[in-house]
PDB file of C-alpha atoms and ligand atoms in Angstrom:
ATOM      1  CA  UNK R   1      26.200 -56.455  25.148  1.00 75.00           C
ATOM      2  CA  UNK R   2      22.732 -54.752  24.985  1.00 85.00           C
ATOM      3  CA  UNK R   3      22.518 -51.137  24.155  1.00 93.00           C
ATOM      4  CA  UNK R   4      19.139 -49.443  24.785  1.00 94.00           C
ATOM      5  CA  UNK R   5      17.813 -47.676  21.734  1.00 97.00           C
ATOM      6  CA  UNK R   6      20.409 -49.146  19.418  1.00 98.00           C
ATOM      7  CA  UNK R   7      19.975 -52.196  17.117  1.00 97.00           C
ATOM      8  CA  UNK R   8      23.315 -53.587  15.911  1.00 97.00           C
ATOM      9  CA  UNK R   9      23.702 -56.170  13.073  1.00 97.00           C
ATOM     10  CA  UNK R  10      26.814 -57.464  11.363  1.00 97.00           C
ATOM     11  CA  UNK R  11      27.132 -58.103   7.667  1.00 97.00           C
ATOM     12  CA  UNK R  12      30.537 -59.525   6.733  1.00 96.00           C
ATOM     13  CA  UNK R  13      32.889 -56.786   7.949  1.00 96.00           C
ATOM     14  CA  UNK R  14      30.260 -54.093   8.371  1.00 98.00           C
ATOM     15  CA  UNK R  15      28.445 -53.190  11.501  1.00 98.00           C
ATOM     16  CA  UNK R  16      24.968 -51.567  10.911  1.00 98.00           C
ATOM     17  CA  UNK R  17      24.056 -49.413  13.994  1.00 98.00           C
ATOM     18  CA  UNK R  18      20.388 -48.357  13.862  1.00 98.00           C
ATOM     19  CA  UNK R  19      19.266 -45.761  16.341  1.00 98.00           C
ATOM     20  CA  UNK R  20      15.780 -47.033  17.372  1.00 98.00           C
ATOM     21  CA  UNK R  21      13.459 -44.641  19.169  1.00 98.00           C
ATOM     22  CA  UNK R  22      10.973 -44.427  16.539  1.00 98.00           C
ATOM     23  CA  UNK R  23       8.190 -42.783  18.624  1.00 97.00           C
ATOM     24  CA  UNK R  24      10.371 -39.717  19.010  1.00 98.00           C
ATOM     25  CA  UNK R  25      11.881 -39.798  15.582  1.00 98.00           C
ATOM     26  CA  UNK R  26      15.026 -41.226  16.989  1.00 98.00           C
ATOM     27  CA  UNK R  27      15.816 -38.035  18.848  1.00 98.00           C
ATOM     28  CA  UNK R  28      19.045 -38.344  20.771  1.00 98.00           C
ATOM     29  CA  UNK R  29      18.636 -38.407  24.555  1.00 97.00           C
ATOM     30  CA  UNK R  30      21.601 -38.633  27.013  1.00 96.00           C
ATOM     31  CA  UNK R  31      21.320 -42.298  27.167  1.00 97.00           C
ATOM     32  CA  UNK R  32      21.444 -42.936  23.436  1.00 98.00           C
ATOM     33  CA  UNK R  33      24.546 -40.689  23.174  1.00 98.00           C
ATOM     34  CA  UNK R  34      26.189 -42.647  26.060  1.00 97.00           C
ATOM     35  CA  UNK R  35      25.344 -45.854  24.469  1.00 97.00           C
ATOM     36  CA  UNK R  36      26.688 -44.793  21.000  1.00 98.00           C
ATOM     37  CA  UNK R  37      30.006 -43.859  22.579  1.00 97.00           C
ATOM     38  CA  UNK R  38      30.338 -47.232  24.442  1.00 97.00           C
ATOM     39  CA  UNK R  39      29.364 -49.004  21.226  1.00 97.00           C
ATOM     40  CA  UNK R  40      31.834 -47.282  19.021  1.00 98.00           C
ATOM     41  CA  UNK R  41      34.493 -47.860  21.707  1.00 97.00           C
ATOM     42  CA  UNK R  42      33.740 -51.589  21.503  1.00 97.00           C
ATOM     43  CA  UNK R  43      33.574 -51.500  17.731  1.00 97.00           C
ATOM     44  CA  UNK R  44      37.087 -49.955  17.721  1.00 97.00           C
ATOM     45  CA  UNK R  45      38.457 -52.964  19.473  1.00 96.00           C
ATOM     46  CA  UNK R  46      36.707 -55.363  17.056  1.00 96.00           C
ATOM     47  CA  UNK R  47      39.372 -56.308  14.420  1.00 93.00           C
ATOM     48  CA  UNK R  48      36.756 -57.900  12.128  1.00 95.00           C
ATOM     49  CA  UNK R  49      34.868 -54.655  11.568  1.00 97.00           C
ATOM     50  CA  UNK R  50      36.042 -52.198   9.027  1.00 97.00           C
ATOM     51  CA  UNK R  51      32.911 -50.070   8.248  1.00 98.00           C
ATOM     52  CA  UNK R  52      30.189 -48.872  10.542  1.00 98.00           C
ATOM     53  CA  UNK R  53      26.931 -47.783   8.847  1.00 98.00           C
ATOM     54  CA  UNK R  54      24.809 -45.447  11.074  1.00 98.00           C
ATOM     55  CA  UNK R  55      21.162 -45.257  10.340  1.00 98.00           C
ATOM     56  CA  UNK R  56      17.846 -44.502  12.072  1.00 98.00           C
ATOM     57  CA  UNK R  57      14.832 -46.939  12.638  1.00 98.00           C
ATOM     58  CA  UNK R  58      11.592 -46.406  10.707  1.00 97.00           C
ATOM     59  CA  UNK R  59      11.166 -44.625   7.412  1.00 93.00           C
ATOM     60  CA  UNK R  60      10.713 -41.073   8.766  1.00 98.00           C
ATOM     61  CA  UNK R  61      13.821 -40.083  10.462  1.00 98.00           C
ATOM     62  CA  UNK R  62      17.598 -40.751  10.745  1.00 98.00           C
ATOM     63  CA  UNK R  63      17.660 -38.575  13.931  1.00 98.00           C
ATOM     64  CA  UNK R  64      15.304 -35.608  14.414  1.00 98.00           C
ATOM     65  CA  UNK R  65      17.721 -33.858  16.681  1.00 98.00           C
ATOM     66  CA  UNK R  66      18.809 -33.864  20.264  1.00 98.00           C
ATOM     67  CA  UNK R  67      16.016 -34.521  22.652  1.00 98.00           C
ATOM     68  CA  UNK R  68      14.197 -31.117  23.123  1.00 98.00           C
ATOM     69  CA  UNK R  69      12.252 -32.611  26.161  1.00 98.00           C
ATOM     70  CA  UNK R  70      15.600 -33.519  27.835  1.00 97.00           C
ATOM     71  CA  UNK R  71      17.220 -30.186  26.923  1.00 98.00           C
ATOM     72  CA  UNK R  72      14.233 -27.754  27.801  1.00 97.00           C
ATOM     73  CA  UNK R  73      15.179 -27.391  31.520  1.00 95.00           C
ATOM     74  CA  UNK R  74      18.949 -27.720  31.474  1.00 97.00           C
ATOM     75  CA  UNK R  75      20.944 -25.092  33.390  1.00 98.00           C
ATOM     76  CA  UNK R  76      23.980 -23.661  31.914  1.00 98.00           C
ATOM     77  CA  UNK R  77      26.430 -26.216  33.358  1.00 98.00           C
ATOM     78  CA  UNK R  78      24.298 -29.158  32.383  1.00 98.00           C
ATOM     79  CA  UNK R  79      23.920 -27.662  28.897  1.00 98.00           C
ATOM     80  CA  UNK R  80      27.654 -27.487  28.631  1.00 98.00           C
ATOM     81  CA  UNK R  81      27.917 -31.117  29.808  1.00 98.00           C
ATOM     82  CA  UNK R  82      25.316 -32.305  27.259  1.00 97.00           C
ATOM     83  CA  UNK R  83      27.124 -30.392  24.467  1.00 98.00           C
ATOM     84  CA  UNK R  84      30.438 -31.986  25.447  1.00 98.00           C
ATOM     85  CA  UNK R  85      28.892 -35.586  25.688  1.00 97.00           C
ATOM     86  CA  UNK R  86      27.819 -35.104  22.072  1.00 97.00           C
ATOM     87  CA  UNK R  87      31.018 -33.625  20.878  1.00 97.00           C
ATOM     88  CA  UNK R  88      32.987 -36.330  22.559  1.00 97.00           C
ATOM     89  CA  UNK R  89      30.962 -38.896  20.639  1.00 97.00           C
ATOM     90  CA  UNK R  90      31.565 -36.927  17.403  1.00 96.00           C
ATOM     91  CA  UNK R  91      35.274 -36.712  18.064  1.00 96.00           C
ATOM     92  CA  UNK R  92      35.435 -40.311  18.805  1.00 97.00           C
ATOM     93  CA  UNK R  93      33.802 -41.078  15.329  1.00 96.00           C
ATOM     94  CA  UNK R  94      36.314 -38.601  13.605  1.00 94.00           C
ATOM     95  CA  UNK R  95      39.284 -40.403  15.156  1.00 96.00           C
ATOM     96  CA  UNK R  96      37.975 -43.918  14.749  1.00 98.00           C
ATOM     97  CA  UNK R  97      40.108 -46.076  12.633  1.00 98.00           C
ATOM     98  CA  UNK R  98      36.803 -47.435  11.033  1.00 98.00           C
ATOM     99  CA  UNK R  99      35.237 -45.940   8.086  1.00 98.00           C
ATOM    100  CA  UNK R 100      31.885 -44.558   9.116  1.00 98.00           C
ATOM    101  CA  UNK R 101      29.033 -44.113   6.676  1.00 98.00           C
ATOM    102  CA  UNK R 102      25.712 -42.326   7.540  1.00 98.00           C
ATOM    103  CA  UNK R 103      22.766 -43.843   5.670  1.00 98.00           C
ATOM    104  CA  UNK R 104      20.195 -41.017   6.101  1.00 98.00           C
ATOM    105  CA  UNK R 105      16.490 -41.959   5.964  1.00 96.00           C
ATOM    106  CA  UNK R 106      14.179 -39.047   6.510  1.00 98.00           C
ATOM    107  CA  UNK R 107      14.868 -36.167   8.885  1.00 98.00           C
ATOM    108  CA  UNK R 108      18.411 -35.516  10.009  1.00 98.00           C
ATOM    109  CA  UNK R 109      17.937 -32.332  12.019  1.00 98.00           C
ATOM    110  CA  UNK R 110      20.086 -30.506  14.462  1.00 98.00           C
ATOM    111  CA  UNK R 111      22.004 -33.035  16.505  1.00 98.00           C
ATOM    112  CA  UNK R 112      20.922 -35.661  13.819  1.00 98.00           C
ATOM    113  CA  UNK R 113      22.490 -33.560  11.124  1.00 98.00           C
ATOM    114  CA  UNK R 114      25.664 -33.148  13.223  1.00 98.00           C
ATOM    115  CA  UNK R 115      25.791 -36.946  13.704  1.00 98.00           C
ATOM    116  CA  UNK R 116      25.413 -37.427   9.924  1.00 98.00           C
ATOM    117  CA  UNK R 117      28.189 -34.914   9.199  1.00 97.00           C
ATOM    118  CA  UNK R 118      30.535 -36.577  11.564  1.00 95.00           C
ATOM    119  CA  UNK R 119      30.716 -39.642   9.287  1.00 97.00           C
ATOM    120  CA  UNK R 120      33.146 -40.049   6.453  1.00 98.00           C
ATOM    121  CA  UNK R 121      30.408 -40.531   3.883  1.00 98.00           C
ATOM    122  CA  UNK R 122      26.690 -39.662   3.653  1.00 98.00           C
ATOM    123  CA  UNK R 123      24.264 -41.762   1.653  1.00 98.00           C
ATOM    124  CA  UNK R 124      20.797 -40.284   1.541  1.00 98.00           C
ATOM    125  CA  UNK R 125      17.427 -41.793   0.674  1.00 98.00           C
ATOM    126  CA  UNK R 126      15.342 -39.654  -1.537  1.00 98.00           C
ATOM    127  CA  UNK R 127      13.194 -38.635   1.399  1.00 98.00           C
ATOM    128  CA  UNK R 128      16.183 -37.449   3.396  1.00 98.00           C
ATOM    129  CA  UNK R 129      15.984 -33.838   4.985  1.00 98.00           C
ATOM    130  CA  UNK R 130      18.742 -31.940   6.440  1.00 98.00           C
ATOM    131  CA  UNK R 131      18.761 -28.849   8.585  1.00 98.00           C
ATOM    132  CA  UNK R 132      19.779 -26.882  11.729  1.00 98.00           C
ATOM    133  CA  UNK R 133      16.610 -25.681  13.252  1.00 98.00           C
ATOM    134  CA  UNK R 134      18.428 -24.719  16.492  1.00 98.00           C
ATOM    135  CA  UNK R 135      18.042 -20.935  16.140  1.00 98.00           C
ATOM    136  CA  UNK R 136      14.261 -21.391  16.046  1.00 98.00           C
ATOM    137  CA  UNK R 137      14.599 -22.953  19.528  1.00 98.00           C
ATOM    138  CA  UNK R 138      16.792 -20.144  20.754  1.00 98.00           C
ATOM    139  CA  UNK R 139      20.025 -22.105  20.768  1.00 98.00           C
ATOM    140  CA  UNK R 140      22.932 -23.005  18.359  1.00 98.00           C
ATOM    141  CA  UNK R 141      24.133 -26.231  16.914  1.00 98.00           C
ATOM    142  CA  UNK R 142      26.164 -27.803  19.821  1.00 98.00           C
ATOM    143  CA  UNK R 143      27.452 -31.111  18.598  1.00 97.00           C
ATOM    144  CA  UNK R 144      29.868 -29.636  16.073  1.00 96.00           C
ATOM    145  CA  UNK R 145      27.647 -28.165  13.529  1.00 97.00           C
ATOM    146  CA  UNK R 146      29.195 -24.662  13.611  1.00 98.00           C
ATOM    147  CA  UNK R 147      32.466 -26.281  12.854  1.00 96.00           C
ATOM    148  CA  UNK R 148      31.764 -29.098  10.576  1.00 96.00           C
ATOM    149  CA  UNK R 149      29.128 -27.456   8.263  1.00 97.00           C
ATOM    150  CA  UNK R 150      31.521 -24.459   7.276  1.00 97.00           C
ATOM    151  CA  UNK R 151      34.322 -26.989   6.612  1.00 95.00           C
ATOM    152  CA  UNK R 152      31.956 -28.920   4.326  1.00 95.00           C
ATOM    153  CA  UNK R 153      30.360 -26.002   2.612  1.00 97.00           C
ATOM    154  CA  UNK R 154      32.490 -22.811   3.238  1.00 96.00           C
ATOM    155  CA  UNK R 155      31.210 -20.131   5.652  1.00 97.00           C
ATOM    156  CA  UNK R 156      28.597 -18.398   3.487  1.00 98.00           C
ATOM    157  CA  UNK R 157      26.358 -21.333   2.742  1.00 97.00           C
ATOM    158  CA  UNK R 158      26.832 -22.736   6.270  1.00 98.00           C
ATOM    159  CA  UNK R 159      25.840 -19.526   7.819  1.00 98.00           C
ATOM    160  CA  UNK R 160      22.690 -19.104   5.586  1.00 98.00           C
ATOM    161  CA  UNK R 161      21.576 -22.545   6.633  1.00 98.00           C
ATOM    162  CA  UNK R 162      22.283 -22.066  10.331  1.00 98.00           C
ATOM    163  CA  UNK R 163      20.986 -18.688  10.532  1.00 98.00           C
ATOM    164  CA  UNK R 164      17.759 -19.480   8.643  1.00 98.00           C
ATOM    165  CA  UNK R 165      17.091 -22.896  10.091  1.00 98.00           C
ATOM    166  CA  UNK R 166      16.028 -23.857   6.534  1.00 98.00           C
ATOM    167  CA  UNK R 167      15.499 -27.538   5.862  1.00 98.00           C
ATOM    168  CA  UNK R 168      16.882 -28.769   2.653  1.00 98.00           C
ATOM    169  CA  UNK R 169      15.978 -31.933   0.792  1.00 98.00           C
ATOM    170  CA  UNK R 170      18.315 -34.778  -0.466  1.00 98.00           C
ATOM    171  CA  UNK R 171      18.647 -33.199  -3.923  1.00 98.00           C
ATOM    172  CA  UNK R 172      19.786 -29.852  -2.566  1.00 98.00           C
ATOM    173  CA  UNK R 173      22.132 -31.442  -0.055  1.00 98.00           C
ATOM    174  CA  UNK R 174      23.507 -33.596  -3.027  1.00 98.00           C
ATOM    175  CA  UNK R 175      24.013 -30.379  -5.181  1.00 98.00           C
ATOM    176  CA  UNK R 176      25.783 -28.683  -2.228  1.00 97.00           C
ATOM    177  CA  UNK R 177      28.212 -31.640  -2.010  1.00 97.00           C
ATOM    178  CA  UNK R 178      26.852 -32.697   1.466  1.00 97.00           C
ATOM    179  CA  UNK R 179      25.692 -36.136   0.128  1.00 98.00           C
ATOM    180  CA  UNK R 180      27.600 -38.562  -1.732  1.00 98.00           C
ATOM    181  CA  UNK R 181      24.701 -40.405  -3.405  1.00 98.00           C
ATOM    182  CA  UNK R 182      20.807 -40.325  -3.355  1.00 98.00           C
ATOM    183  CA  UNK R 183      19.016 -43.707  -3.412  1.00 98.00           C
ATOM    184  CA  UNK R 184      15.407 -44.966  -3.260  1.00 98.00           C
ATOM    185  CA  UNK R 185      14.452 -45.415   0.296  1.00 97.00           C
ATOM    186  CA  UNK R 186      14.073 -49.111   0.160  1.00 97.00           C
ATOM    187  CA  UNK R 187      17.608 -49.541  -1.290  1.00 98.00           C
ATOM    188  CA  UNK R 188      19.278 -47.432   1.195  1.00 98.00           C
ATOM    189  CA  UNK R 189      20.927 -50.104   3.319  1.00 98.00           C
ATOM    190  CA  UNK R 190      21.630 -52.509   0.490  1.00 98.00           C
ATOM    191  CA  UNK R 191      23.507 -49.811  -1.652  1.00 98.00           C
ATOM    192  CA  UNK R 192      25.236 -48.526   1.476  1.00 98.00           C
ATOM    193  CA  UNK R 193      26.389 -52.113   2.189  1.00 98.00           C
ATOM    194  CA  UNK R 194      27.599 -52.411  -1.569  1.00 98.00           C
ATOM    195  CA  UNK R 195      29.743 -49.421  -0.922  1.00 98.00           C
ATOM    196  CA  UNK R 196      30.953 -50.813   2.309  1.00 98.00           C
ATOM    197  CA  UNK R 197      31.868 -53.983   0.754  1.00 97.00           C
ATOM    198  CA  UNK R 198      33.890 -52.205  -1.904  1.00 97.00           C
ATOM    199  CA  UNK R 199      35.672 -50.155   0.791  1.00 98.00           C
ATOM    200  CA  UNK R 200      36.270 -53.235   2.880  1.00 96.00           C
ATOM    201  CA  UNK R 201      38.064 -55.083   0.112  1.00 95.00           C
ATOM    202  CA  UNK R 202      40.990 -52.656   0.433  1.00 96.00           C
ATOM    203  CA  UNK R 203      43.777 -52.730   3.174  1.00 94.00           C
ATOM    204  CA  UNK R 204      42.306 -51.552   6.419  1.00 96.00           C
ATOM    205  CA  UNK R 205      45.428 -49.914   7.602  1.00 97.00           C
ATOM    206  CA  UNK R 206      45.533 -47.945   4.357  1.00 98.00           C
ATOM    207  CA  UNK R 207      41.960 -46.951   4.768  1.00 98.00           C
ATOM    208  CA  UNK R 208      42.480 -45.790   8.242  1.00 98.00           C
ATOM    209  CA  UNK R 209      45.662 -43.878   7.316  1.00 98.00           C
ATOM    210  CA  UNK R 210      43.779 -42.169   4.447  1.00 98.00           C
ATOM    211  CA  UNK R 211      41.012 -41.149   6.839  1.00 98.00           C
ATOM    212  CA  UNK R 212      43.563 -39.857   9.387  1.00 98.00           C
ATOM    213  CA  UNK R 213      45.528 -37.876   6.783  1.00 98.00           C
ATOM    214  CA  UNK R 214      42.376 -36.181   5.292  1.00 97.00           C
ATOM    215  CA  UNK R 215      40.849 -35.434   8.814  1.00 97.00           C
ATOM    216  CA  UNK R 216      44.195 -34.082  10.189  1.00 97.00           C
ATOM    217  CA  UNK R 217      44.612 -32.002   7.006  1.00 96.00           C
ATOM    218  CA  UNK R 218      41.254 -30.315   7.444  1.00 93.00           C
ATOM    219  CA  UNK R 219      42.480 -28.997  10.794  1.00 92.00           C
ATOM    220  CA  UNK R 220      46.064 -27.748  10.061  1.00 95.00           C
ATOM    221  CA  UNK R 221      47.960 -25.740   7.514  1.00 96.00           C
ATOM    222  CA  UNK R 222      48.905 -27.341   4.127  1.00 97.00           C
ATOM    223  CA  UNK R 223      52.553 -27.760   4.795  1.00 98.00           C
ATOM    224  CA  UNK R 224      51.834 -29.542   8.033  1.00 98.00           C
ATOM    225  CA  UNK R 225      49.186 -31.637   6.438  1.00 98.00           C
ATOM    226  CA  UNK R 226      51.673 -32.671   3.640  1.00 98.00           C
ATOM    227  CA  UNK R 227      54.271 -33.626   6.351  1.00 98.00           C
ATOM    228  CA  UNK R 228      51.680 -35.657   8.138  1.00 98.00           C
ATOM    229  CA  UNK R 229      50.592 -37.435   5.020  1.00 98.00           C
ATOM    230  CA  UNK R 230      54.333 -38.325   4.082  1.00 98.00           C
ATOM    231  CA  UNK R 231      54.697 -39.905   7.527  1.00 98.00           C
ATOM    232  CA  UNK R 232      51.516 -41.961   7.272  1.00 98.00           C
ATOM    233  CA  UNK R 233      52.618 -42.941   3.757  1.00 98.00           C
ATOM    234  CA  UNK R 234      55.962 -44.029   4.965  1.00 98.00           C
ATOM    235  CA  UNK R 235      54.579 -45.919   8.019  1.00 98.00           C
ATOM    236  CA  UNK R 236      52.499 -48.148   5.704  1.00 98.00           C
ATOM    237  CA  UNK R 237      55.796 -49.507   4.240  1.00 98.00           C
ATOM    238  CA  UNK R 238      56.317 -51.230   7.555  1.00 97.00           C
ATOM    239  CA  UNK R 239      53.149 -53.249   7.121  1.00 97.00           C
ATOM    240  CA  UNK R 240      52.401 -56.697   5.491  1.00 96.00           C
ATOM    241  CA  UNK R 241      49.453 -55.066   3.609  1.00 97.00           C
ATOM    242  CA  UNK R 242      51.770 -52.819   1.707  1.00 97.00           C
ATOM    243  CA  UNK R 243      54.006 -55.748   0.857  1.00 97.00           C
ATOM    244  CA  UNK R 244      51.045 -57.968  -0.178  1.00 97.00           C
ATOM    245  CA  UNK R 245      49.277 -55.223  -2.164  1.00 97.00           C
ATOM    246  CA  UNK R 246      52.217 -54.488  -4.232  1.00 97.00           C
ATOM    247  CA  UNK R 247      53.281 -58.191  -4.446  1.00 97.00           C
ATOM    248  CA  UNK R 248      49.884 -59.109  -5.730  1.00 97.00           C
ATOM    249  CA  UNK R 249      50.065 -56.478  -8.348  1.00 97.00           C
ATOM    250  CA  UNK R 250      53.289 -57.739  -9.705  1.00 98.00           C
ATOM    251  CA  UNK R 251      52.018 -61.349  -9.592  1.00 97.00           C
ATOM    252  CA  UNK R 252      48.866 -60.140 -11.388  1.00 97.00           C
ATOM    253  CA  UNK R 253      46.526 -61.489  -8.672  1.00 97.00           C
ATOM    254  CA  UNK R 254      44.106 -60.036  -6.021  1.00 95.00           C
ATOM    255  CA  UNK R 255      45.678 -59.037  -2.746  1.00 96.00           C
ATOM    256  CA  UNK R 256      44.789 -60.836   0.414  1.00 95.00           C
ATOM    257  CA  UNK R 257      45.053 -58.119   3.028  1.00 95.00           C
ATOM    258  CA  UNK R 258      45.565 -59.252   6.582  1.00 92.00           C
ATOM    259  CA  UNK R 259      45.205 -55.820   8.136  1.00 88.00           C
ATOM    260  CA  UNK R 260      48.765 -56.039   9.630  1.00 91.00           C
TER     261      UNK R 260
HETATM  262  C1  HXC G 328      12.294 -34.621  21.215  1.00 66.67           C
HETATM  263  C2  HXC G 328      11.091 -35.086  19.413  1.00 66.67           C
HETATM  264  C3  HXC G 328      12.178 -34.364  18.505  1.00 66.67           C
HETATM  265  C4  HXC G 328      13.238 -33.895  19.258  1.00 66.67           C
HETATM  266  C5  HXC G 328      10.512 -35.011  17.230  1.00 66.67           C
HETATM  267  N1  HXC G 328      10.141 -35.507  18.556  1.00 66.67           N
HETATM  268  N2  HXC G 328      11.642 -34.460  17.233  1.00 66.67           N
HETATM  269  N3  HXC G 328      11.210 -35.202  20.614  1.00 66.67           N
HETATM  270  N4  HXC G 328      13.203 -34.019  20.629  1.00 66.67           N
HETATM  271  N5  HXC G 328      14.239 -33.278  18.615  1.00 66.67           N
HETATM  272  C6  HXC G 328       9.027 -36.188  18.911  1.00 66.67           C
HETATM  273  C7  HXC G 328       7.697 -35.319  18.886  1.00 66.67           C
HETATM  274  O1  HXC G 328       7.701 -34.666  20.026  1.00 66.67           O
HETATM  275  C8  HXC G 328       6.680 -36.329  18.740  1.00 66.67           C
HETATM  276  O2  HXC G 328       6.495 -37.006  20.005  1.00 66.67           O
HETATM  277  C9  HXC G 328       7.244 -37.383  17.870  1.00 66.67           C
HETATM  278  O3  HXC G 328       8.694 -37.216  17.894  1.00 66.67           O
HETATM  279  C10 HXC G 328       6.889 -37.242  16.502  1.00 66.67           C
HETATM  280  O4  HXC G 328       7.098 -35.888  16.067  1.00 66.67           O
HETATM  281  P1  HXC G 328       6.029 -34.948  15.272  1.00 66.67           P
HETATM  282  O5  HXC G 328       6.409 -33.550  15.671  1.00 66.67           O
HETATM  283  O6  HXC G 328       4.603 -35.359  15.692  1.00 66.67           O
HETATM  284  O7  HXC G 328       6.061 -35.350  13.833  1.00 66.67           O
HETATM  285  P2  HXC G 328       5.890 -34.435  12.465  1.00 66.67           P
HETATM  286  O8  HXC G 328       4.701 -33.622  12.633  1.00 66.67           O
HETATM  287  O9  HXC G 328       5.994 -35.268  11.467  1.00 66.67           O
HETATM  288  O10 HXC G 328       7.175 -33.476  12.532  1.00 66.67           O
HETATM  289  C11 HXC G 328       8.514 -33.827  12.336  1.00 66.67           C
HETATM  290  C12 HXC G 328       9.543 -32.755  12.622  1.00 66.67           C
HETATM  291  C13 HXC G 328       9.176 -32.259  14.031  1.00 66.67           C
HETATM  292  C14 HXC G 328       9.428 -31.650  11.593  1.00 66.67           C
HETATM  293  C15 HXC G 328      10.914 -33.431  12.568  1.00 66.67           C
HETATM  294  O11 HXC G 328       9.030 -33.404  14.909  1.00 66.67           O
HETATM  295  C16 HXC G 328      10.326 -31.267  14.590  1.00 66.67           C
HETATM  296  O12 HXC G 328      10.335 -30.120  14.092  1.00 66.67           O
HETATM  297  N6  HXC G 328      11.077 -31.891  15.458  1.00 66.67           N
HETATM  298  C17 HXC G 328      12.098 -31.097  16.111  1.00 66.67           C
HETATM  299  C18 HXC G 328      13.243 -30.864  15.178  1.00 66.67           C
HETATM  300  C19 HXC G 328      14.365 -30.047  15.818  1.00 66.67           C
HETATM  301  O13 HXC G 328      14.204 -28.863  16.194  1.00 66.67           O
HETATM  302  N7  HXC G 328      15.590 -30.594  15.982  1.00 66.67           N
HETATM  303  C20 HXC G 328      16.697 -29.953  16.679  1.00 66.67           C
HETATM  304  C21 HXC G 328      16.719 -30.096  17.959  1.00 66.67           C
HETATM  305  S1  HXC G 328      17.951 -29.143  18.859  1.00 66.67           S
HETATM  306  P3  HXC G 328       5.220 -36.624  20.949  1.00 66.67           P
HETATM  307  O14 HXC G 328       5.306 -37.700  22.125  1.00 66.67           O
HETATM  308  O15 HXC G 328       5.621 -35.258  21.464  1.00 66.67           O
HETATM  309  O16 HXC G 328       4.118 -36.766  20.076  1.00 66.67           O
HETATM  310  C22 HXC G 328      19.298 -30.018  18.663  1.00 66.67           C
HETATM  311  C23 HXC G 328      20.563 -29.413  19.307  1.00 66.67           C
HETATM  312  C24 HXC G 328      21.771 -30.320  19.152  1.00 66.67           C
HETATM  313  O17 HXC G 328      19.460 -30.986  18.049  1.00 66.67           O
HETATM  314  C25 HXC G 328      22.912 -29.830  19.948  1.00 66.67           C
HETATM  315  C26 HXC G 328      22.771 -29.951  21.397  1.00 66.67           C
HETATM  316  C27 HXC G 328      24.032 -29.667  22.170  1.00 66.67           C
END
């Protein structure tokens, strides 16, 4: 299937999804958001894919935000629908069984920063820049930024960044704990693929359960999170992968996970 503004390639068990609207710095219009959701729904069904790498085309931007041209004349109802469209995509990414890595090249602003933050891991090229300029446009982040940034940084730093609209570079983002690793721009995809390969060598059901447990725990109290974790832990003991993983250890060999 063809998705306008999206380039998709497969490397082993990783799908690389590149947002490609270079002339507008990959700004997210409604069509891109719809296509991303459709693509993620299809990827979810694909048993061969374990990791999805999200990136932007060109060397200037990951995504420079939601499309300001498209938003400029929205009425209140349309603005609500637009925000919902974006948050539905980000919720889908959150709940996806796949491990999602944002490989951020250049600007990740507004909705682009929110998309990057929705991933499980963020690898940034040296030239990456992150920020929420929404207040400079008279709006607020509307694709989950006011929820995900405080969860990542705590309320004080998140408020400073959202209230000021200040754009931070990759080093500051790394020092704040927003970015897992900074790499040379021309190595961004290769290094991200190496990480994807390392992750993919592990049991997929365990990966998905770990993601689910962590994400659930960020939204509930600790005791509830611990119960959830115990249940997921126990559930894995009904899988072949758990039997294979432990048998392989005892037999001093590498496991062959079948994701079942
Ligand atoms: C639409 C955009 C865009 C955007 C850039 N472009 N960002 N178009 N929406 N978010 C377009 C420009 O209009 C221009 O096309 C082309 O991309 C190149 O951009 P330039 O501005 O010429 O590049 P440069 O001078 O290098 O500046 C780069 C930049 C600047 C600093 C990133 O483009 C910028 O400030 N962009 C807006 C960033 C922003 O405010 N993002 C948050 C949006 S609000 P034309 O054809 O005009 O020359 C948001 C809300 C999310 O994301 C939540 C919604 C519910």
